[in-house]
Amino acid sequence: MKLLHCSDLHLGRRLHGAPLLEDQRAVLNQILALAQTEAVDAVLLAGDLYDKPVPPVEAVGLLDWFLTELSRLGCAVLAVSGNHDSPERLAFAASLLGTSRVYLAPAFEGAAPPVRLEDRFGPVDFYLLPFLKPVHVRRVYPEAELETYTDAVAQVLSHWTLDPEARNVLLAHQLVTGSVRSESETISIGGMDHVDAEAFGGFDYVALGHLHRAQDVGPGLRYAGSPLAYSFSEGGQEKSVTLVELGEKGNVAVTARPLTPLHPVRSLRGGLEDLLEGESEDYLRITLTGGDLPNSFARLQSRYPNLLKLEYAQGPAGALPEAETLPVQSPEALLAAFYESRWEEPLSEDQWALARRLMEEIWEDGL
């Protein structure tokens, strides 16, 4: 069975104010072409289909078009909500769409039964796990002892009994410990949102979403990454989707298939006169050496119409000045320091458990 693993479409997103719907439609067309030429059996969408819980109408229309075109190709579509999505809105008309083999994970109310597809090697069970916080899981399983994201995910997975004869695939949108982030991703307080890779044991393949850099984070655990660069820190990354080929039980082949952006995201640096000799329609961040010259932005924009950010280097030879580096402390570290300064002893394990639970609930409304 051939699967095309995608994630983090972030439909409706802007890059420093620039709308990206045209770029997103172009890259979705490439994904459709890959699905057709590879004759994939299913497309896996591992969360953050939208950029906001209430997406703009144009983004809704774009996703509607994309799902319709995938359905016309005859492949199944399986999708989970990410931390940027509203699970209730994303799951609208899920029962109706299921008749067209478009399977959308419902808002979390417990471990839902898997979606089963078949090929010549037998069944493949797909388990759909939307983005979860421990507070979501406690509502459904109030008796469970949950202190961490790992506990929460493990609790949900414990309610699934995997068929040892079937090939089992999990779609999830979580942050796996040890993975590499980009600046465009939402960072949770104190690194509390990490899930240990061991929590996902037992699956033949885990299709992950949440991080924008394509990467393997363990045997059979992979982030497909975002199809476009959504920050200048991602400008040097080759964006791709992941082709997964499931043979008989235990035989999984994974390859990355590159995507070509309509407007690459890049950073340039140099003097004004030198830069004015070039031109590009890429999305650009330019660092201008030699100081702030009159009308620099307008003059550069005449050569670089998609100039999104202009910065000015300072110091000799255009070098950036050395900045004082301030220590960055997590909320957990700040709490520990405050408690010790007040009571002259460290927090106990029970106090830490209570503190983490309260932090989690306070920040629940954030992404």
Tab-separated table of C-alpha atoms in Angstrom:
chain	number	residue	atom	x	y	z
A	1	MET	CA	0.000	0.000	0.000
A	2	LYS	CA	1.319	3.424	-0.974
A	3	LEU	CA	0.767	6.346	1.368
A	4	LEU	CA	1.562	10.031	0.904
A	5	HIS	CA	2.304	11.628	4.269
A	6	CYS	CA	1.812	15.416	4.466
A	7	SER	CA	1.363	17.821	7.352
A	8	ASP	CA	1.282	21.449	8.477
A	9	LEU	CA	-0.384	22.960	5.420
A	10	HIS	CA	-1.270	26.050	7.504
A	11	LEU	CA	-3.776	27.203	4.915
A	12	GLY	CA	-4.497	30.898	5.322
A	13	ARG	CA	-1.088	31.734	6.761
A	14	ARG	CA	0.748	34.958	5.938
A	15	LEU	CA	4.507	35.495	5.851
A	16	HIS	CA	5.340	38.892	7.334
A	17	GLY	CA	1.977	40.142	6.089
A	18	ALA	CA	2.216	38.603	2.606
A	19	PRO	CA	-0.743	36.305	1.727
A	20	LEU	CA	0.359	32.808	0.744
A	21	LEU	CA	-2.821	31.304	-0.712
A	22	GLU	CA	-1.438	31.402	-4.266
A	23	ASP	CA	1.751	29.684	-3.087
A	24	GLN	CA	-0.257	27.125	-1.125
A	25	ARG	CA	-2.489	26.303	-4.085
A	26	ALA	CA	0.607	25.808	-6.250
A	27	VAL	CA	2.208	23.372	-3.811
A	28	LEU	CA	-1.080	21.506	-3.275
A	29	ASN	CA	-1.221	21.010	-7.050
A	30	GLN	CA	2.218	19.375	-6.831
A	31	ILE	CA	0.972	17.069	-4.084
A	32	LEU	CA	-2.026	16.135	-6.225
A	33	ALA	CA	0.295	15.380	-9.150
A	34	LEU	CA	2.474	13.167	-6.936
A	35	ALA	CA	-0.582	11.335	-5.602
A	36	GLN	CA	-1.654	10.635	-9.175
A	37	THR	CA	1.705	9.652	-10.676
A	38	GLU	CA	2.570	7.432	-7.698
A	39	ALA	CA	-0.961	5.955	-7.658
A	40	VAL	CA	-1.087	6.285	-3.879
A	41	ASP	CA	-3.788	4.463	-1.978
A	42	ALA	CA	-4.143	7.038	0.793
A	43	VAL	CA	-3.030	10.552	1.702
A	44	LEU	CA	-2.263	11.206	5.368
A	45	LEU	CA	-2.715	14.775	6.656
A	46	ALA	CA	-1.108	14.972	10.085
A	47	GLY	CA	-2.614	18.186	11.448
A	48	ASP	CA	-2.465	21.976	11.175
A	49	LEU	CA	-4.451	21.946	7.970
A	50	TYR	CA	-5.412	25.532	8.788
A	51	ASP	CA	-3.293	28.237	10.360
A	52	LYS	CA	-6.015	29.463	12.718
A	53	PRO	CA	-8.903	27.839	14.592
A	54	VAL	CA	-11.260	30.151	12.665
A	55	PRO	CA	-9.668	30.213	9.205
A	56	PRO	CA	-10.441	32.796	6.516
A	57	VAL	CA	-13.071	31.780	3.994
A	58	GLU	CA	-10.440	31.566	1.226
A	59	ALA	CA	-8.515	28.959	3.226
A	60	VAL	CA	-11.678	26.917	3.790
A	61	GLY	CA	-12.347	27.001	0.057
A	62	LEU	CA	-8.787	25.887	-0.693
A	63	LEU	CA	-9.025	22.873	1.620
A	64	ASP	CA	-12.426	21.980	0.186
A	65	TRP	CA	-10.934	22.028	-3.325
A	66	PHE	CA	-7.903	19.947	-2.232
A	67	LEU	CA	-9.949	17.239	-0.523
A	68	THR	CA	-12.335	17.091	-3.480
A	69	GLU	CA	-9.470	16.641	-5.949
A	70	LEU	CA	-7.884	13.923	-3.811
A	71	SER	CA	-11.224	12.121	-3.662
A	72	ARG	CA	-11.542	12.329	-7.452
A	73	LEU	CA	-8.186	10.584	-7.768
A	74	GLY	CA	-9.715	7.618	-5.957
A	75	CYS	CA	-7.391	7.607	-2.958
A	76	ALA	CA	-8.517	7.629	0.651
A	77	VAL	CA	-7.753	10.674	2.787
A	78	LEU	CA	-7.123	10.474	6.531
A	79	ALA	CA	-6.658	13.636	8.592
A	80	VAL	CA	-6.249	14.749	12.201
A	81	SER	CA	-6.470	18.217	13.706
A	82	GLY	CA	-3.354	20.027	14.915
A	83	ASN	CA	-2.808	22.658	17.570
A	84	HIS	CA	-3.685	25.410	15.058
A	85	ASP	CA	-6.967	23.759	14.031
A	86	SER	CA	-10.360	23.756	15.664
A	87	PRO	CA	-11.062	19.996	15.933
A	88	GLU	CA	-14.827	20.613	15.927
A	89	ARG	CA	-14.737	22.796	12.806
A	90	LEU	CA	-12.334	20.510	10.988
A	91	ALA	CA	-14.553	17.491	11.695
A	92	PHE	CA	-17.668	19.177	10.278
A	93	ALA	CA	-19.570	16.757	7.986
A	94	ALA	CA	-17.065	13.978	8.844
A	95	SER	CA	-19.727	11.277	8.666
A	96	LEU	CA	-20.819	12.432	5.229
A	97	LEU	CA	-17.241	12.784	3.969
A	98	GLY	CA	-16.477	9.276	5.184
A	99	THR	CA	-18.764	7.910	2.462
A	100	SER	CA	-16.267	9.435	-0.008
A	101	ARG	CA	-13.344	7.839	1.878
A	102	VAL	CA	-12.294	11.138	3.439
A	103	TYR	CA	-11.804	10.271	7.110
A	104	LEU	CA	-11.513	13.203	9.522
A	105	ALA	CA	-10.687	12.585	13.175
A	106	PRO	CA	-13.488	13.786	15.456
A	107	ALA	CA	-12.893	16.131	18.369
A	108	PHE	CA	-11.346	13.994	21.094
A	109	GLU	CA	-13.877	12.083	23.164
A	110	GLY	CA	-11.808	8.968	23.691
A	111	ALA	CA	-9.875	6.476	21.609
A	112	ALA	CA	-11.907	6.159	18.396
A	113	PRO	CA	-11.852	2.892	16.409
A	114	PRO	CA	-9.342	2.712	13.551
A	115	VAL	CA	-10.078	3.104	9.870
A	116	ARG	CA	-9.290	-0.165	8.070
A	117	LEU	CA	-8.125	-0.318	4.450
A	118	GLU	CA	-7.097	-3.440	2.574
A	119	ASP	CA	-4.486	-4.387	-0.013
A	120	ARG	CA	-3.047	-7.652	-1.323
A	121	PHE	CA	-1.068	-8.142	1.900
A	122	GLY	CA	-4.160	-7.806	4.077
A	123	PRO	CA	-5.540	-5.076	6.350
A	124	VAL	CA	-3.945	-1.768	7.311
A	125	ASP	CA	-5.443	-0.111	10.395
A	126	PHE	CA	-5.148	3.675	10.632
A	127	TYR	CA	-5.446	5.232	14.099
A	128	LEU	CA	-6.291	8.940	14.173
A	129	LEU	CA	-4.948	10.899	17.139
A	130	PRO	CA	-5.703	14.647	17.072
A	131	PHE	CA	-3.476	17.095	18.938
A	132	LEU	CA	-3.875	16.467	22.661
A	133	LYS	CA	-2.961	18.092	25.943
A	134	PRO	CA	-3.177	16.250	29.249
A	135	VAL	CA	-6.181	18.371	30.234
A	136	HIS	CA	-8.104	17.010	27.222
A	137	VAL	CA	-7.356	13.442	28.234
A	138	ARG	CA	-8.267	14.008	31.899
A	139	ARG	CA	-11.766	15.059	30.872
A	140	VAL	CA	-12.328	11.709	29.184
A	141	TYR	CA	-10.340	9.522	31.608
A	142	PRO	CA	-10.636	11.364	34.954
A	143	GLU	CA	-9.304	8.390	36.903
A	144	ALA	CA	-5.970	8.416	35.048
A	145	GLU	CA	-2.805	9.746	36.703
A	146	LEU	CA	-1.483	12.208	34.117
A	147	GLU	CA	1.415	14.552	34.782
A	148	THR	CA	2.998	14.931	31.345
A	149	TYR	CA	2.150	14.917	27.656
A	150	THR	CA	3.804	11.499	27.458
A	151	ASP	CA	1.403	10.225	30.122
A	152	ALA	CA	-1.563	11.648	28.219
A	153	VAL	CA	-0.622	10.119	24.866
A	154	ALA	CA	0.243	6.767	26.462
A	155	GLN	CA	-3.128	6.764	28.237
A	156	VAL	CA	-5.027	7.181	24.968
A	157	LEU	CA	-2.920	4.625	23.118
A	158	SER	CA	-3.485	2.099	25.912
A	159	HIS	CA	-7.170	2.012	24.946
A	160	TRP	CA	-6.313	0.717	21.482
A	161	THR	CA	-5.584	-2.984	21.036
A	162	LEU	CA	-3.446	-3.296	17.919
A	163	ASP	CA	-4.063	-6.262	15.660
A	164	PRO	CA	-0.671	-8.026	15.600
A	165	GLU	CA	-1.407	-9.495	12.176
A	166	ALA	CA	-2.372	-6.148	10.599
A	167	ARG	CA	-0.088	-3.278	9.669
A	168	ASN	CA	-0.817	-0.432	12.059
A	169	VAL	CA	-0.363	3.234	11.157
A	170	LEU	CA	-0.817	6.161	13.545
A	171	LEU	CA	-1.486	9.784	12.578
A	172	ALA	CA	-0.511	12.164	15.380
A	173	HIS	CA	0.258	15.832	15.892
A	174	GLN	CA	2.632	16.078	18.844
A	175	LEU	CA	6.172	17.180	19.688
A	176	VAL	CA	8.496	14.191	20.060
A	177	THR	CA	11.442	14.578	22.423
A	178	GLY	CA	14.707	15.234	20.580
A	179	SER	CA	13.169	16.628	17.402
A	180	VAL	CA	14.374	19.850	15.742
A	181	ARG	CA	12.164	22.941	15.713
A	182	SER	CA	11.926	26.056	13.542
A	183	GLU	CA	11.128	29.587	14.699
A	184	SER	CA	7.665	29.527	13.080
A	185	GLU	CA	6.382	26.795	15.410
A	186	THR	CA	4.482	27.445	18.614
A	187	ILE	CA	6.608	26.698	21.681
A	188	SER	CA	4.902	25.541	24.839
A	189	ILE	CA	5.941	26.634	28.296
A	190	GLY	CA	8.940	24.961	29.804
A	191	GLY	CA	9.165	22.197	27.188
A	192	MET	CA	6.165	20.575	28.853
A	193	ASP	CA	4.664	19.499	25.521
A	194	HIS	CA	7.303	16.859	24.706
A	195	VAL	CA	6.218	13.250	24.159
A	196	ASP	CA	8.795	10.462	24.450
A	197	ALA	CA	9.158	8.404	21.287
A	198	GLU	CA	8.656	5.203	23.303
A	199	ALA	CA	5.000	6.169	23.778
A	200	PHE	CA	4.381	5.359	20.097
A	201	GLY	CA	5.691	1.806	20.222
A	202	GLY	CA	3.828	-0.961	18.399
A	203	PHE	CA	3.014	0.914	15.191
A	204	ASP	CA	4.520	0.051	11.824
A	205	TYR	CA	4.577	3.732	10.888
A	206	VAL	CA	3.785	6.937	12.803
A	207	ALA	CA	2.876	9.867	10.529
A	208	LEU	CA	3.717	12.929	12.599
A	209	GLY	CA	2.796	16.566	12.210
A	210	HIS	CA	3.654	19.696	14.211
A	211	LEU	CA	7.249	20.417	13.181
A	212	HIS	CA	8.066	22.131	9.902
A	213	ARG	CA	11.380	20.396	9.248
A	214	ALA	CA	11.065	16.933	7.673
A	215	GLN	CA	12.886	14.495	9.944
A	216	ASP	CA	12.979	10.989	11.351
A	217	VAL	CA	12.725	10.880	15.139
A	218	GLY	CA	12.864	7.144	15.689
A	219	PRO	CA	12.280	3.859	13.864
A	220	GLY	CA	9.081	4.317	11.883
A	221	LEU	CA	8.448	7.804	13.372
A	222	ARG	CA	8.640	10.665	10.892
A	223	TYR	CA	7.663	14.298	10.510
A	224	ALA	CA	6.747	15.089	6.902
A	225	GLY	CA	7.358	18.790	7.571
A	226	SER	CA	5.478	21.729	6.116
A	227	PRO	CA	5.167	21.947	2.317
A	228	LEU	CA	6.310	25.583	2.335
A	229	ALA	CA	8.762	27.643	4.378
A	230	TYR	CA	6.771	29.657	6.903
A	231	SER	CA	9.690	31.604	8.389
A	232	PHE	CA	13.081	32.833	7.219
A	233	SER	CA	14.698	30.227	9.482
A	234	GLU	CA	13.203	27.593	7.168
A	235	GLY	CA	14.557	29.230	4.021
A	236	GLY	CA	17.423	26.766	3.631
A	237	GLN	CA	15.270	23.667	4.053
A	238	GLU	CA	14.222	21.504	1.115
A	239	LYS	CA	10.483	21.024	1.553
A	240	SER	CA	8.944	17.679	0.697
A	241	VAL	CA	6.212	15.164	1.289
A	242	THR	CA	6.914	11.599	2.380
A	243	LEU	CA	6.054	8.561	0.281
A	244	VAL	CA	5.510	5.494	2.467
A	245	GLU	CA	5.301	2.027	0.912
A	246	LEU	CA	3.898	-0.714	3.129
A	247	GLY	CA	4.729	-4.203	1.984
A	248	GLU	CA	4.025	-7.265	4.055
A	249	LYS	CA	4.073	-6.861	7.848
A	250	GLY	CA	7.428	-5.392	8.912
A	251	ASN	CA	8.377	-4.080	5.484
A	252	VAL	CA	8.165	-0.264	5.320
A	253	ALA	CA	10.014	1.928	2.795
A	254	VAL	CA	10.113	5.704	3.204
A	255	THR	CA	11.303	8.306	0.682
A	256	ALA	CA	11.044	12.092	0.599
A	257	ARG	CA	9.611	13.646	-2.564
A	258	PRO	CA	10.731	17.282	-2.968
A	259	LEU	CA	8.361	20.177	-3.561
A	260	THR	CA	9.198	23.352	-5.468
A	261	PRO	CA	7.872	26.617	-3.997
A	262	LEU	CA	6.341	29.268	-6.200
A	263	HIS	CA	8.412	31.867	-4.334
A	264	PRO	CA	11.407	30.528	-2.376
A	265	VAL	CA	12.067	32.123	1.008
A	266	ARG	CA	15.600	33.543	1.226
A	267	SER	CA	17.803	35.992	3.083
A	268	LEU	CA	20.232	38.367	1.357
A	269	ARG	CA	22.926	40.594	2.800
A	270	GLY	CA	25.019	43.333	1.234
A	271	GLY	CA	25.441	46.962	0.295
A	272	LEU	CA	22.615	48.870	-1.335
A	273	GLU	CA	24.317	49.505	-4.677
A	274	ASP	CA	25.444	45.901	-4.999
A	275	LEU	CA	21.964	44.600	-4.214
A	276	LEU	CA	20.371	46.946	-6.755
A	277	GLU	CA	22.277	45.115	-9.484
A	278	GLY	CA	20.226	41.984	-8.848
A	279	GLU	CA	16.533	41.156	-8.971
A	280	SER	CA	14.256	38.389	-7.733
A	281	GLU	CA	10.607	37.609	-7.022
A	282	ASP	CA	11.486	35.365	-4.074
A	283	TYR	CA	10.204	36.208	-0.605
A	284	LEU	CA	13.177	38.032	0.865
A	285	ARG	CA	14.666	39.287	4.072
A	286	ILE	CA	17.483	41.707	3.252
A	287	THR	CA	20.147	42.828	5.695
A	288	LEU	CA	21.582	46.081	4.386
A	289	THR	CA	25.172	46.903	5.262
A	290	GLY	CA	26.487	50.444	5.337
A	291	GLY	CA	23.716	52.088	7.353
A	292	ASP	CA	20.188	53.357	6.740
A	293	LEU	CA	20.200	55.132	3.376
A	294	PRO	CA	17.266	57.299	2.152
A	295	ASN	CA	14.488	55.390	0.368
A	296	SER	CA	16.326	52.081	0.777
A	297	PHE	CA	13.167	49.986	1.041
A	298	ALA	CA	11.463	51.562	-1.988
A	299	ARG	CA	14.598	51.300	-4.119
A	300	LEU	CA	15.148	47.657	-3.192
A	301	GLN	CA	11.480	46.816	-3.694
A	302	SER	CA	11.732	48.025	-7.280
A	303	ARG	CA	14.168	45.131	-7.866
A	304	TYR	CA	12.719	42.744	-5.294
A	305	PRO	CA	8.919	43.117	-5.327
A	306	ASN	CA	8.491	40.476	-2.604
A	307	LEU	CA	10.866	42.102	-0.130
A	308	LEU	CA	9.163	41.384	3.177
A	309	LYS	CA	11.706	42.456	5.765
A	310	LEU	CA	14.561	44.973	5.680
A	311	GLU	CA	17.178	45.059	8.416
A	312	TYR	CA	20.243	47.237	8.877
A	313	ALA	CA	23.610	45.892	9.931
A	314	GLN	CA	25.809	48.127	12.061
A	315	GLY	CA	29.451	48.320	13.027
A	316	PRO	CA	32.626	48.024	10.936
A	317	ALA	CA	32.352	46.284	7.576
A	318	GLY	CA	28.637	45.864	8.113
A	319	ALA	CA	29.080	43.454	10.985
A	320	LEU	CA	26.239	43.119	13.416
A	321	PRO	CA	27.131	44.431	16.874
A	322	GLU	CA	27.568	41.934	19.645
A	323	ALA	CA	24.461	41.897	21.781
A	324	GLU	CA	24.311	41.067	25.437
A	325	THR	CA	22.973	37.552	25.794
A	326	LEU	CA	20.367	37.313	28.507
A	327	PRO	CA	19.665	33.938	30.087
A	328	VAL	CA	16.395	32.426	28.918
A	329	GLN	CA	14.591	30.524	31.638
A	330	SER	CA	11.492	28.389	31.369
A	331	PRO	CA	8.482	29.089	33.596
A	332	GLU	CA	9.395	25.927	35.505
A	333	ALA	CA	12.908	27.220	36.220
A	334	LEU	CA	11.551	30.612	37.283
A	335	LEU	CA	9.054	28.938	39.618
A	336	ALA	CA	11.776	26.750	41.136
A	337	ALA	CA	14.064	29.746	41.706
A	338	PHE	CA	11.256	31.788	43.260
A	339	TYR	CA	10.170	28.954	45.562
A	340	GLU	CA	13.712	28.312	46.772
A	341	SER	CA	14.324	32.015	47.371
A	342	ARG	CA	11.133	32.192	49.447
A	343	TRP	CA	11.288	28.911	51.395
A	344	GLU	CA	14.991	27.992	51.146
A	345	GLU	CA	14.222	24.476	49.936
A	346	PRO	CA	13.375	22.907	46.555
A	347	LEU	CA	9.910	21.950	45.399
A	348	SER	CA	8.868	18.416	46.259
A	349	GLU	CA	7.745	15.917	43.622
A	350	ASP	CA	4.102	16.401	44.655
A	351	GLN	CA	4.471	20.163	44.391
A	352	TRP	CA	6.038	19.816	40.938
A	353	ALA	CA	3.154	17.625	39.791
A	354	LEU	CA	0.634	20.204	41.028
A	355	ALA	CA	2.580	23.082	39.467
A	356	ARG	CA	2.783	21.404	36.065
A	357	ARG	CA	-0.938	20.614	36.120
A	358	LEU	CA	-1.826	24.215	36.996
A	359	MET	CA	0.499	25.603	34.298
A	360	GLU	CA	-1.089	23.297	31.768
A	361	GLU	CA	-4.633	24.380	32.675
A	362	ILE	CA	-3.714	28.089	32.731
A	363	TRP	CA	-2.220	27.891	29.246
A	364	GLU	CA	-4.915	25.589	27.829
A	365	ASP	CA	-6.504	28.294	25.697
A	366	GLY	CA	-3.188	28.961	23.956
A	367	LEU	CA	-2.066	26.977	20.922
